[in-house]
JSON list of C-alpha atoms in Angstrom, two decimals:
[
{"chain": "A", "resi": 1, "resn": "ASN", "atom": "CA", "xyz": [-14.39, 4.60, 6.14]},
{"chain": "A", "resi": 2, "resn": "ALA", "atom": "CA", "xyz": [-13.94, 2.57, 2.95]},
{"chain": "A", "resi": 3, "resn": "GLU", "atom": "CA", "xyz": [-11.74, -0.14, 4.52]},
{"chain": "A", "resi": 4, "resn": "GLN", "atom": "CA", "xyz": [-13.63, -2.92, 2.73]},
{"chain": "A", "resi": 5, "resn": "SER", "atom": "CA", "xyz": [-12.34, -2.94, -0.84]},
{"chain": "A", "resi": 6, "resn": "SER", "atom": "CA", "xyz": [-9.96, -0.99, -3.10]},
{"chain": "A", "resi": 7, "resn": "GLN", "atom": "CA", "xyz": [-8.91, 1.99, -1.01]},
{"chain": "A", "resi": 8, "resn": "TRP", "atom": "CA", "xyz": [-6.47, 4.70, -0.12]},
{"chain": "A", "resi": 9, "resn": "ASP", "atom": "CA", "xyz": [-5.59, 4.64, 3.57]},
{"chain": "A", "resi": 10, "resn": "GLY", "atom": "CA", "xyz": [-5.91, 8.21, 4.84]},
{"chain": "A", "resi": 11, "resn": "PHE", "atom": "CA", "xyz": [-3.97, 9.80, 7.66]},
{"chain": "A", "resi": 12, "resn": "ARG", "atom": "CA", "xyz": [-6.75, 9.14, 10.18]},
{"chain": "A", "resi": 13, "resn": "HIS", "atom": "CA", "xyz": [-6.30, 5.41, 9.66]},
{"chain": "A", "resi": 14, "resn": "TYR", "atom": "CA", "xyz": [-3.05, 4.86, 11.56]},
{"chain": "A", "resi": 15, "resn": "SER", "atom": "CA", "xyz": [-1.08, 6.52, 14.35]},
{"chain": "A", "resi": 16, "resn": "GLN", "atom": "CA", "xyz": [2.49, 6.12, 15.57]},
{"chain": "A", "resi": 17, "resn": "PRO", "atom": "CA", "xyz": [4.11, 6.13, 19.03]},
{"chain": "A", "resi": 18, "resn": "LEU", "atom": "CA", "xyz": [4.55, 9.65, 20.36]},
{"chain": "A", "resi": 19, "resn": "LYS", "atom": "CA", "xyz": [8.20, 8.88, 21.13]},
{"chain": "A", "resi": 20, "resn": "THR", "atom": "CA", "xyz": [10.32, 7.15, 18.50]},
{"chain": "A", "resi": 21, "resn": "SER", "atom": "CA", "xyz": [12.04, 5.15, 21.24]},
{"chain": "A", "resi": 22, "resn": "GLU", "atom": "CA", "xyz": [8.77, 3.42, 22.14]},
{"chain": "A", "resi": 23, "resn": "PRO", "atom": "CA", "xyz": [7.55, 0.17, 20.53]},
{"chain": "A", "resi": 24, "resn": "SER", "atom": "CA", "xyz": [4.51, -0.12, 18.26]},
{"chain": "A", "resi": 25, "resn": "SER", "atom": "CA", "xyz": [2.56, -1.51, 21.23]},
{"chain": "A", "resi": 26, "resn": "SER", "atom": "CA", "xyz": [2.80, 1.86, 23.00]},
{"chain": "A", "resi": 27, "resn": "LYS", "atom": "CA", "xyz": [-0.58, 3.37, 23.89]},
{"chain": "A", "resi": 28, "resn": "ASP", "atom": "CA", "xyz": [0.88, 6.89, 23.92]},
{"chain": "A", "resi": 29, "resn": "ARG", "atom": "CA", "xyz": [0.31, 7.66, 20.23]},
{"chain": "A", "resi": 30, "resn": "ILE", "atom": "CA", "xyz": [-0.15, 10.49, 17.78]},
{"chain": "A", "resi": 31, "resn": "PHE", "atom": "CA", "xyz": [-1.43, 10.84, 14.22]},
{"chain": "A", "resi": 32, "resn": "TYR", "atom": "CA", "xyz": [0.13, 12.71, 11.29]},
{"chain": "A", "resi": 33, "resn": "GLY", "atom": "CA", "xyz": [0.94, 16.35, 11.90]},
{"chain": "A", "resi": 34, "resn": "GLY", "atom": "CA", "xyz": [0.57, 16.09, 15.67]},
{"chain": "A", "resi": 35, "resn": "THR", "atom": "CA", "xyz": [-3.12, 15.20, 15.47]},
{"chain": "A", "resi": 36, "resn": "THR", "atom": "CA", "xyz": [-4.34, 13.55, 18.67]},
{"chain": "A", "resi": 37, "resn": "LYS", "atom": "CA", "xyz": [-6.85, 10.81, 19.36]},
{"chain": "A", "resi": 38, "resn": "GLY", "atom": "CA", "xyz": [-9.06, 13.51, 20.86]},
{"chain": "A", "resi": 39, "resn": "ASP", "atom": "CA", "xyz": [-9.00, 15.38, 17.54]},
{"chain": "A", "resi": 40, "resn": "ILE", "atom": "CA", "xyz": [-9.99, 12.20, 15.70]},
{"chain": "A", "resi": 41, "resn": "MET", "atom": "CA", "xyz": [-12.83, 11.35, 18.09]},
{"chain": "A", "resi": 42, "resn": "ASP", "atom": "CA", "xyz": [-14.25, 14.90, 17.98]},
{"chain": "A", "resi": 43, "resn": "SER", "atom": "CA", "xyz": [-17.02, 14.74, 15.35]},
{"chain": "A", "resi": 44, "resn": "SER", "atom": "CA", "xyz": [-16.74, 18.50, 14.80]},
{"chain": "A", "resi": 45, "resn": "ASN", "atom": "CA", "xyz": [-13.02, 18.23, 13.97]},
{"chain": "A", "resi": 46, "resn": "ASP", "atom": "CA", "xyz": [-12.12, 17.12, 10.43]},
{"chain": "A", "resi": 47, "resn": "ARG", "atom": "CA", "xyz": [-8.36, 17.62, 10.78]},
{"chain": "A", "resi": 48, "resn": "ILE", "atom": "CA", "xyz": [-6.27, 15.47, 8.39]},
{"chain": "A", "resi": 49, "resn": "GLY", "atom": "CA", "xyz": [-9.48, 14.11, 6.84]},
{"chain": "A", "resi": 50, "resn": "ILE", "atom": "CA", "xyz": [-9.55, 12.68, 3.33]},
{"chain": "A", "resi": 51, "resn": "GLN", "atom": "CA", "xyz": [-11.29, 15.83, 2.03]},
{"chain": "A", "resi": 52, "resn": "HIS", "atom": "CA", "xyz": [-7.92, 17.58, 1.83]},
{"chain": "A", "resi": 53, "resn": "TRP", "atom": "CA", "xyz": [-6.81, 15.08, -0.82]},
{"chain": "A", "resi": 54, "resn": "ALA", "atom": "CA", "xyz": [-9.99, 15.66, -2.82]},
{"chain": "A", "resi": 55, "resn": "SER", "atom": "CA", "xyz": [-9.26, 19.36, -3.23]},
{"chain": "A", "resi": 56, "resn": "GLU", "atom": "CA", "xyz": [-6.54, 18.60, -5.80]},
{"chain": "A", "resi": 57, "resn": "GLY", "atom": "CA", "xyz": [-6.65, 14.82, -6.24]},
{"chain": "A", "resi": 58, "resn": "ILE", "atom": "CA", "xyz": [-3.69, 12.51, -6.64]},
{"chain": "A", "resi": 59, "resn": "ALA", "atom": "CA", "xyz": [-1.85, 12.70, -9.96]},
{"chain": "A", "resi": 60, "resn": "GLY", "atom": "CA", "xyz": [1.63, 11.88, -11.16]},
{"chain": "A", "resi": 61, "resn": "ARG", "atom": "CA", "xyz": [3.83, 9.24, -12.73]},
{"chain": "A", "resi": 62, "resn": "GLY", "atom": "CA", "xyz": [2.91, 5.75, -11.62]},
{"chain": "A", "resi": 63, "resn": "ILE", "atom": "CA", "xyz": [5.33, 2.83, -11.79]},
{"chain": "A", "resi": 64, "resn": "LEU", "atom": "CA", "xyz": [4.33, -0.84, -11.53]},
{"chain": "A", "resi": 65, "resn": "LEU", "atom": "CA", "xyz": [6.64, -3.49, -10.11]},
{"chain": "A", "resi": 66, "resn": "ASP", "atom": "CA", "xyz": [4.95, -6.75, -11.09]},
{"chain": "A", "resi": 67, "resn": "TYR", "atom": "CA", "xyz": [6.18, -9.14, -8.40]},
{"chain": "A", "resi": 68, "resn": "HIS", "atom": "CA", "xyz": [3.77, -11.90, -9.38]},
{"chain": "A", "resi": 69, "resn": "LEU", "atom": "CA", "xyz": [5.15, -11.97, -12.93]},
{"chain": "A", "resi": 70, "resn": "TRP", "atom": "CA", "xyz": [8.78, -11.44, -11.93]},
{"chain": "A", "resi": 71, "resn": "ALA", "atom": "CA", "xyz": [8.68, -14.19, -9.29]},
{"chain": "A", "resi": 72, "resn": "SER", "atom": "CA", "xyz": [7.43, -16.70, -11.87]},
{"chain": "A", "resi": 73, "resn": "THR", "atom": "CA", "xyz": [10.42, -16.01, -14.13]},
{"chain": "A", "resi": 74, "resn": "GLN", "atom": "CA", "xyz": [13.08, -16.65, -11.50]},
{"chain": "A", "resi": 75, "resn": "SER", "atom": "CA", "xyz": [15.11, -19.87, -11.48]},
{"chain": "A", "resi": 76, "resn": "PRO", "atom": "CA", "xyz": [13.80, -21.56, -9.49]},
{"chain": "A", "resi": 77, "resn": "ALA", "atom": "CA", "xyz": [10.46, -19.77, -9.56]},
{"chain": "A", "resi": 78, "resn": "ILE", "atom": "CA", "xyz": [9.45, -18.06, -6.33]},
{"chain": "A", "resi": 79, "resn": "LYS", "atom": "CA", "xyz": [6.22, -19.76, -5.29]},
{"chain": "A", "resi": 80, "resn": "TYR", "atom": "CA", "xyz": [3.94, -18.24, -2.66]},
{"chain": "A", "resi": 81, "resn": "SER", "atom": "CA", "xyz": [0.35, -17.64, -1.66]},
{"chain": "A", "resi": 82, "resn": "CYS", "atom": "CA", "xyz": [-0.99, -14.11, -1.28]},
{"chain": "A", "resi": 83, "resn": "PHE", "atom": "CA", "xyz": [-2.79, -15.44, 1.79]},
{"chain": "A", "resi": 84, "resn": "SER", "atom": "CA", "xyz": [0.40, -16.31, 3.65]},
{"chain": "A", "resi": 85, "resn": "ALA", "atom": "CA", "xyz": [3.04, -14.26, 5.47]},
{"chain": "A", "resi": 86, "resn": "HIS", "atom": "CA", "xyz": [5.24, -14.16, 2.35]},
{"chain": "A", "resi": 87, "resn": "ALA", "atom": "CA", "xyz": [7.45, -11.07, 2.43]},
{"chain": "A", "resi": 88, "resn": "ILE", "atom": "CA", "xyz": [8.60, -9.31, -0.74]},
{"chain": "A", "resi": 89, "resn": "THR", "atom": "CA", "xyz": [12.19, -8.40, 0.04]},
{"chain": "A", "resi": 90, "resn": "PHE", "atom": "CA", "xyz": [13.90, -5.11, -0.58]},
{"chain": "A", "resi": 91, "resn": "GLN", "atom": "CA", "xyz": [16.41, -6.90, -2.82]},
{"chain": "A", "resi": 92, "resn": "SER", "atom": "CA", "xyz": [13.48, -8.13, -4.93]},
{"chain": "A", "resi": 93, "resn": "ILE", "atom": "CA", "xyz": [12.38, -4.51, -5.38]},
{"chain": "A", "resi": 94, "resn": "LEU", "atom": "CA", "xyz": [15.81, -3.57, -6.71]},
{"chain": "A", "resi": 95, "resn": "ALA", "atom": "CA", "xyz": [15.86, -6.61, -9.00]},
{"chain": "A", "resi": 96, "resn": "MET", "atom": "CA", "xyz": [12.42, -5.78, -10.42]},
{"chain": "A", "resi": 97, "resn": "CYS", "atom": "CA", "xyz": [13.45, -2.20, -11.13]},
{"chain": "A", "resi": 98, "resn": "GLU", "atom": "CA", "xyz": [16.40, -3.52, -13.12]},
{"chain": "A", "resi": 99, "resn": "ALA", "atom": "CA", "xyz": [14.35, -6.17, -14.94]},
{"chain": "A", "resi": 100, "resn": "GLU", "atom": "CA", "xyz": [11.66, -3.66, -15.93]},
{"chain": "A", "resi": 101, "resn": "ASN", "atom": "CA", "xyz": [14.13, -0.86, -16.67]},
{"chain": "A", "resi": 102, "resn": "VAL", "atom": "CA", "xyz": [12.39, 1.35, -14.11]},
{"chain": "A", "resi": 103, "resn": "VAL", "atom": "CA", "xyz": [14.28, 4.17, -12.42]},
{"chain": "A", "resi": 104, "resn": "PRO", "atom": "CA", "xyz": [12.20, 5.73, -9.62]},
{"chain": "A", "resi": 105, "resn": "ARG", "atom": "CA", "xyz": [11.86, 9.52, -9.73]},
{"chain": "A", "resi": 106, "resn": "LYS", "atom": "CA", "xyz": [10.84, 12.07, -7.16]},
{"chain": "A", "resi": 107, "resn": "GLY", "atom": "CA", "xyz": [7.05, 12.20, -6.93]},
{"chain": "A", "resi": 108, "resn": "ASP", "atom": "CA", "xyz": [6.44, 8.69, -8.32]},
{"chain": "A", "resi": 109, "resn": "ILE", "atom": "CA", "xyz": [3.48, 6.60, -7.16]},
{"chain": "A", "resi": 110, "resn": "LEU", "atom": "CA", "xyz": [4.75, 3.05, -6.61]},
{"chain": "A", "resi": 111, "resn": "PHE", "atom": "CA", "xyz": [2.49, 0.05, -7.31]},
{"chain": "A", "resi": 112, "resn": "ILE", "atom": "CA", "xyz": [3.34, -3.53, -6.29]},
{"chain": "A", "resi": 113, "resn": "ARG", "atom": "CA", "xyz": [1.37, -6.42, -7.82]},
{"chain": "A", "resi": 114, "resn": "THR", "atom": "CA", "xyz": [1.23, -9.67, -5.84]},
{"chain": "A", "resi": 115, "resn": "GLY", "atom": "CA", "xyz": [-1.50, -11.42, -7.84]},
{"chain": "A", "resi": 116, "resn": "MET", "atom": "CA", "xyz": [-3.96, -11.38, -4.97]},
{"chain": "A", "resi": 117, "resn": "MET", "atom": "CA", "xyz": [-7.05, -10.80, -7.12]},
{"chain": "A", "resi": 118, "resn": "PRO", "atom": "CA", "xyz": [-6.75, -13.88, -9.39]},
{"chain": "A", "resi": 119, "resn": "GLU", "atom": "CA", "xyz": [-5.83, -16.08, -6.42]},
{"chain": "A", "resi": 120, "resn": "TRP", "atom": "CA", "xyz": [-8.91, -14.90, -4.51]},
{"chain": "A", "resi": 121, "resn": "GLU", "atom": "CA", "xyz": [-11.07, -15.77, -7.51]},
{"chain": "A", "resi": 122, "resn": "THR", "atom": "CA", "xyz": [-9.91, -19.39, -7.29]},
{"chain": "A", "resi": 123, "resn": "PHE", "atom": "CA", "xyz": [-11.38, -19.71, -3.77]},
{"chain": "A", "resi": 124, "resn": "THR", "atom": "CA", "xyz": [-14.62, -21.61, -3.31]},
{"chain": "A", "resi": 125, "resn": "GLU", "atom": "CA", "xyz": [-17.38, -20.00, -1.25]},
{"chain": "A", "resi": 126, "resn": "GLN", "atom": "CA", "xyz": [-16.43, -22.29, 1.63]},
{"chain": "A", "resi": 127, "resn": "GLN", "atom": "CA", "xyz": [-12.78, -21.22, 1.43]},
{"chain": "A", "resi": 128, "resn": "LYS", "atom": "CA", "xyz": [-13.82, -17.56, 1.46]},
{"chain": "A", "resi": 129, "resn": "LYS", "atom": "CA", "xyz": [-15.92, -18.17, 4.58]},
{"chain": "A", "resi": 130, "resn": "GLU", "atom": "CA", "xyz": [-13.03, -19.97, 6.28]},
{"chain": "A", "resi": 131, "resn": "TYR", "atom": "CA", "xyz": [-10.71, -17.09, 5.42]},
{"chain": "A", "resi": 132, "resn": "ALA", "atom": "CA", "xyz": [-13.17, -14.53, 6.80]},
{"chain": "A", "resi": 133, "resn": "ALA", "atom": "CA", "xyz": [-13.55, -16.53, 10.03]},
{"chain": "A", "resi": 134, "resn": "GLN", "atom": "CA", "xyz": [-9.84, -16.41, 10.88]},
{"chain": "A", "resi": 135, "resn": "PRO", "atom": "CA", "xyz": [-9.04, -14.24, 13.92]},
{"chain": "A", "resi": 136, "resn": "GLU", "atom": "CA", "xyz": [-5.74, -13.13, 12.34]},
{"chain": "A", "resi": 137, "resn": "ALA", "atom": "CA", "xyz": [-5.40, -13.92, 8.65]},
{"chain": "A", "resi": 138, "resn": "GLU", "atom": "CA", "xyz": [-1.98, -13.79, 6.98]},
{"chain": "A", "resi": 139, "resn": "HIS", "atom": "CA", "xyz": [-1.32, -11.68, 3.89]},
{"chain": "A", "resi": 140, "resn": "ALA", "atom": "CA", "xyz": [1.70, -11.43, 1.61]},
{"chain": "A", "resi": 141, "resn": "GLY", "atom": "CA", "xyz": [3.22, -7.99, 1.14]},
{"chain": "A", "resi": 142, "resn": "MET", "atom": "CA", "xyz": [6.31, -5.83, 1.36]},
{"chain": "A", "resi": 143, "resn": "GLU", "atom": "CA", "xyz": [8.87, -6.57, 4.03]},
{"chain": "A", "resi": 144, "resn": "ALA", "atom": "CA", "xyz": [8.76, -4.03, 6.84]},
{"chain": "A", "resi": 145, "resn": "SER", "atom": "CA", "xyz": [12.36, -2.85, 7.06]},
{"chain": "A", "resi": 146, "resn": "ILE", "atom": "CA", "xyz": [14.48, 0.23, 7.58]},
{"chain": "A", "resi": 147, "resn": "CYS", "atom": "CA", "xyz": [16.28, -0.32, 4.25]},
{"chain": "A", "resi": 148, "resn": "LEU", "atom": "CA", "xyz": [12.96, -0.20, 2.38]},
{"chain": "A", "resi": 149, "resn": "LEU", "atom": "CA", "xyz": [11.95, 2.96, 4.23]},
{"chain": "A", "resi": 150, "resn": "GLU", "atom": "CA", "xyz": [15.28, 4.58, 3.39]},
{"chain": "A", "resi": 151, "resn": "TRP", "atom": "CA", "xyz": [14.89, 3.65, -0.28]},
{"chain": "A", "resi": 152, "resn": "LEU", "atom": "CA", "xyz": [11.36, 5.08, -0.45]},
{"chain": "A", "resi": 153, "resn": "TRP", "atom": "CA", "xyz": [12.59, 8.30, 1.17]},
{"chain": "A", "resi": 154, "resn": "ASP", "atom": "CA", "xyz": [15.75, 8.64, -0.94]},
{"chain": "A", "resi": 155, "resn": "SER", "atom": "CA", "xyz": [13.82, 7.87, -4.15]},
{"chain": "A", "resi": 156, "resn": "GLY", "atom": "CA", "xyz": [11.27, 10.58, -3.39]},
{"chain": "A", "resi": 157, "resn": "ILE", "atom": "CA", "xyz": [8.29, 8.21, -3.71]},
{"chain": "A", "resi": 158, "resn": "ALA", "atom": "CA", "xyz": [5.09, 10.18, -3.06]},
{"chain": "A", "resi": 159, "resn": "ALA", "atom": "CA", "xyz": [2.65, 7.31, -2.46]},
{"chain": "A", "resi": 160, "resn": "VAL", "atom": "CA", "xyz": [2.61, 3.51, -2.45]},
{"chain": "A", "resi": 161, "resn": "ALA", "atom": "CA", "xyz": [-0.15, 1.12, -3.46]},
{"chain": "A", "resi": 162, "resn": "GLY", "atom": "CA", "xyz": [-0.79, -2.44, -4.54]},
{"chain": "A", "resi": 163, "resn": "ASP", "atom": "CA", "xyz": [-3.26, -5.29, -4.76]},
{"chain": "A", "resi": 164, "resn": "ALA", "atom": "CA", "xyz": [-2.23, -6.77, -1.40]},
{"chain": "A", "resi": 165, "resn": "ILE", "atom": "CA", "xyz": [-4.56, -6.63, 1.60]},
{"chain": "A", "resi": 166, "resn": "ALA", "atom": "CA", "xyz": [-2.25, -4.48, 3.73]},
{"chain": "A", "resi": 167, "resn": "TRP", "atom": "CA", "xyz": [0.60, -3.50, 1.32]},
{"chain": "A", "resi": 168, "resn": "GLU", "atom": "CA", "xyz": [3.13, -4.65, 3.92]},
{"chain": "A", "resi": 169, "resn": "VAL", "atom": "CA", "xyz": [3.33, -8.29, 4.99]},
{"chain": "A", "resi": 170, "resn": "ASP", "atom": "CA", "xyz": [0.74, -9.13, 7.63]},
{"chain": "A", "resi": 171, "resn": "THR", "atom": "CA", "xyz": [0.73, -10.51, 10.42]},
{"chain": "A", "resi": 172, "resn": "THR", "atom": "CA", "xyz": [4.42, -11.24, 10.87]},
{"chain": "A", "resi": 173, "resn": "PRO", "atom": "CA", "xyz": [6.08, -8.42, 12.86]},
{"chain": "A", "resi": 174, "resn": "GLY", "atom": "CA", "xyz": [8.78, -6.74, 10.83]},
{"chain": "A", "resi": 175, "resn": "GLU", "atom": "CA", "xyz": [11.70, -4.57, 11.78]},
{"chain": "A", "resi": 176, "resn": "VAL", "atom": "CA", "xyz": [9.33, -1.58, 11.70]},
{"chain": "A", "resi": 177, "resn": "SER", "atom": "CA", "xyz": [5.68, -0.82, 10.97]},
{"chain": "A", "resi": 178, "resn": "MET", "atom": "CA", "xyz": [5.37, 0.66, 7.48]},
{"chain": "A", "resi": 179, "resn": "HIS", "atom": "CA", "xyz": [1.90, 2.01, 8.28]},
{"chain": "A", "resi": 180, "resn": "GLU", "atom": "CA", "xyz": [3.25, 3.90, 11.29]},
{"chain": "A", "resi": 181, "resn": "TYR", "atom": "CA", "xyz": [6.09, 5.50, 9.37]},
{"chain": "A", "resi": 182, "resn": "LEU", "atom": "CA", "xyz": [4.26, 6.22, 6.10]},
{"chain": "A", "resi": 183, "resn": "LEU", "atom": "CA", "xyz": [0.85, 7.33, 7.37]},
{"chain": "A", "resi": 184, "resn": "GLY", "atom": "CA", "xyz": [1.54, 8.55, 10.90]},
{"chain": "A", "resi": 185, "resn": "GLY", "atom": "CA", "xyz": [5.02, 9.94, 10.32]},
{"chain": "A", "resi": 186, "resn": "TRP", "atom": "CA", "xyz": [5.55, 10.97, 6.70]},
{"chain": "A", "resi": 187, "resn": "GLY", "atom": "CA", "xyz": [2.04, 11.60, 5.48]},
{"chain": "A", "resi": 188, "resn": "MET", "atom": "CA", "xyz": [2.42, 9.15, 2.57]},
{"chain": "A", "resi": 189, "resn": "PRO", "atom": "CA", "xyz": [-0.79, 7.57, 1.22]},
{"chain": "A", "resi": 190, "resn": "ILE", "atom": "CA", "xyz": [-1.01, 3.76, 1.15]},
{"chain": "A", "resi": 191, "resn": "GLY", "atom": "CA", "xyz": [-3.25, 2.10, -1.43]},
{"chain": "A", "resi": 192, "resn": "GLU", "atom": "CA", "xyz": [-4.56, -1.41, -0.78]},
{"chain": "A", "resi": 193, "resn": "MET", "atom": "CA", "xyz": [-6.52, -4.02, -2.74]},
{"chain": "A", "resi": 194, "resn": "PHE", "atom": "CA", "xyz": [-6.23, -2.16, -6.06]},
{"chain": "A", "resi": 195, "resn": "ASP", "atom": "CA", "xyz": [-7.19, -4.36, -9.02]},
{"chain": "A", "resi": 196, "resn": "LEU", "atom": "CA", "xyz": [-3.96, -4.29, -11.04]},
{"chain": "A", "resi": 197, "resn": "GLU", "atom": "CA", "xyz": [-4.71, -7.13, -13.47]},
{"chain": "A", "resi": 198, "resn": "ALA", "atom": "CA", "xyz": [-5.54, -5.02, -16.54]},
{"chain": "A", "resi": 199, "resn": "LEU", "atom": "CA", "xyz": [-2.65, -2.68, -15.72]},
{"chain": "A", "resi": 200, "resn": "SER", "atom": "CA", "xyz": [-0.29, -5.65, -15.51]},
{"chain": "A", "resi": 201, "resn": "ARG", "atom": "CA", "xyz": [-1.36, -6.95, -18.92]},
{"chain": "A", "resi": 202, "resn": "THR", "atom": "CA", "xyz": [-1.00, -3.52, -20.52]},
{"chain": "A", "resi": 203, "resn": "CYS", "atom": "CA", "xyz": [2.46, -2.94, -19.05]},
{"chain": "A", "resi": 204, "resn": "ALA", "atom": "CA", "xyz": [3.65, -6.39, -20.15]},
{"chain": "A", "resi": 205, "resn": "GLY", "atom": "CA", "xyz": [2.23, -5.92, -23.65]},
{"chain": "A", "resi": 206, "resn": "LEU", "atom": "CA", "xyz": [3.85, -2.52, -24.08]},
{"chain": "A", "resi": 207, "resn": "LYS", "atom": "CA", "xyz": [7.01, -3.51, -22.19]},
{"chain": "A", "resi": 208, "resn": "ARG", "atom": "CA", "xyz": [6.53, -0.25, -20.34]},
{"chain": "A", "resi": 209, "resn": "TYR", "atom": "CA", "xyz": [5.99, -0.05, -16.61]},
{"chain": "A", "resi": 210, "resn": "SER", "atom": "CA", "xyz": [5.42, 3.67, -16.17]},
{"chain": "A", "resi": 211, "resn": "PHE", "atom": "CA", "xyz": [2.23, 5.64, -16.85]},
{"chain": "A", "resi": 212, "resn": "PHE", "atom": "CA", "xyz": [0.32, 8.75, -15.81]},
{"chain": "A", "resi": 213, "resn": "LEU", "atom": "CA", "xyz": [-1.87, 8.04, -12.78]},
{"chain": "A", "resi": 214, "resn": "THR", "atom": "CA", "xyz": [-4.92, 10.05, -11.75]},
{"chain": "A", "resi": 215, "resn": "SER", "atom": "CA", "xyz": [-6.99, 9.37, -8.63]},
{"chain": "A", "resi": 216, "resn": "MET", "atom": "CA", "xyz": [-9.92, 11.32, -7.19]},
{"chain": "A", "resi": 217, "resn": "PRO", "atom": "CA", "xyz": [-10.55, 10.54, -3.50]},
{"chain": "A", "resi": 218, "resn": "LEU", "atom": "CA", "xyz": [-13.92, 11.26, -1.92]},
{"chain": "A", "resi": 219, "resn": "ASN", "atom": "CA", "xyz": [-14.63, 14.78, -0.69]},
{"chain": "A", "resi": 220, "resn": "MET", "atom": "CA", "xyz": [-15.59, 13.48, 2.76]},
{"chain": "A", "resi": 221, "resn": "PRO", "atom": "CA", "xyz": [-14.76, 15.83, 5.67]},
{"chain": "A", "resi": 222, "resn": "GLY", "atom": "CA", "xyz": [-13.02, 13.81, 8.36]},
{"chain": "A", "resi": 223, "resn": "GLY", "atom": "CA", "xyz": [-12.89, 10.74, 6.11]},
{"chain": "A", "resi": 224, "resn": "VAL", "atom": "CA", "xyz": [-10.53, 7.93, 7.10]},
{"chain": "A", "resi": 225, "resn": "SER", "atom": "CA", "xyz": [-10.10, 6.35, 3.67]},
{"chain": "A", "resi": 226, "resn": "SER", "atom": "CA", "xyz": [-11.48, 6.47, 0.14]},
{"chain": "A", "resi": 227, "resn": "PRO", "atom": "CA", "xyz": [-12.06, 4.34, -2.95]},
{"chain": "A", "resi": 228, "resn": "PRO", "atom": "CA", "xyz": [-9.27, 5.25, -5.40]},
{"chain": "A", "resi": 229, "resn": "ASN", "atom": "CA", "xyz": [-11.37, 6.23, -8.45]},
{"chain": "A", "resi": 230, "resn": "ALA", "atom": "CA", "xyz": [-8.10, 5.80, -10.34]},
{"chain": "A", "resi": 231, "resn": "MET", "atom": "CA", "xyz": [-7.07, 5.66, -13.98]},
{"chain": "A", "resi": 232, "resn": "ALA", "atom": "CA", "xyz": [-3.73, 4.84, -15.64]},
{"chain": "A", "resi": 233, "resn": "ILE", "atom": "CA", "xyz": [-2.99, 6.67, -18.89]},
{"chain": "A", "resi": 234, "resn": "PHE", "atom": "CA", "xyz": [-0.29, 5.48, -21.35]}
]
């Protein structure tokens, strides 16, 4: 389990309620493809493990929506901390697509940059310790809403990723749980804590926010997550 740094969340990471009518707090849950908790806990069972991704890797057109940059250009500027429950709205997604001249296509890998990495680097050692000691830290990210889910589905997005801690806003409960729908329901990879700083500079310099993305997850039978081992090619 690589849930410590830049990572792809695999399908063993998150389950969803067995019945769609039940809330996220339901203890009657199931993983992607009907996989049960018993399957996950069985050390001899590697069902829906990360090794299946490694057989072919992740490759396709990546698109970057640079929220950190876009927010700073608004009038007035949208000010926020990546270590707060700041939600990136669905309307902001549409506005960024227009500003960057990005039209999502089927199979795209969507990246959202919040600016988490440079903000973290401004923390003193004491601030980092205080952050780590919090029982429930807050993290900026995508709003958890049905309209965002519908847009991802209708656009044919194949995977989502970003530099945020949890991709979706955390810990404020949203309309839905994106992790439940994307990982447990759809089988859509979620990338978290990717370092997007160099990518952001390149996209801004070229005025081009699409690129070819390759990623080689670990060949770990039964693996829960993996470092991305990713590269953007222009």
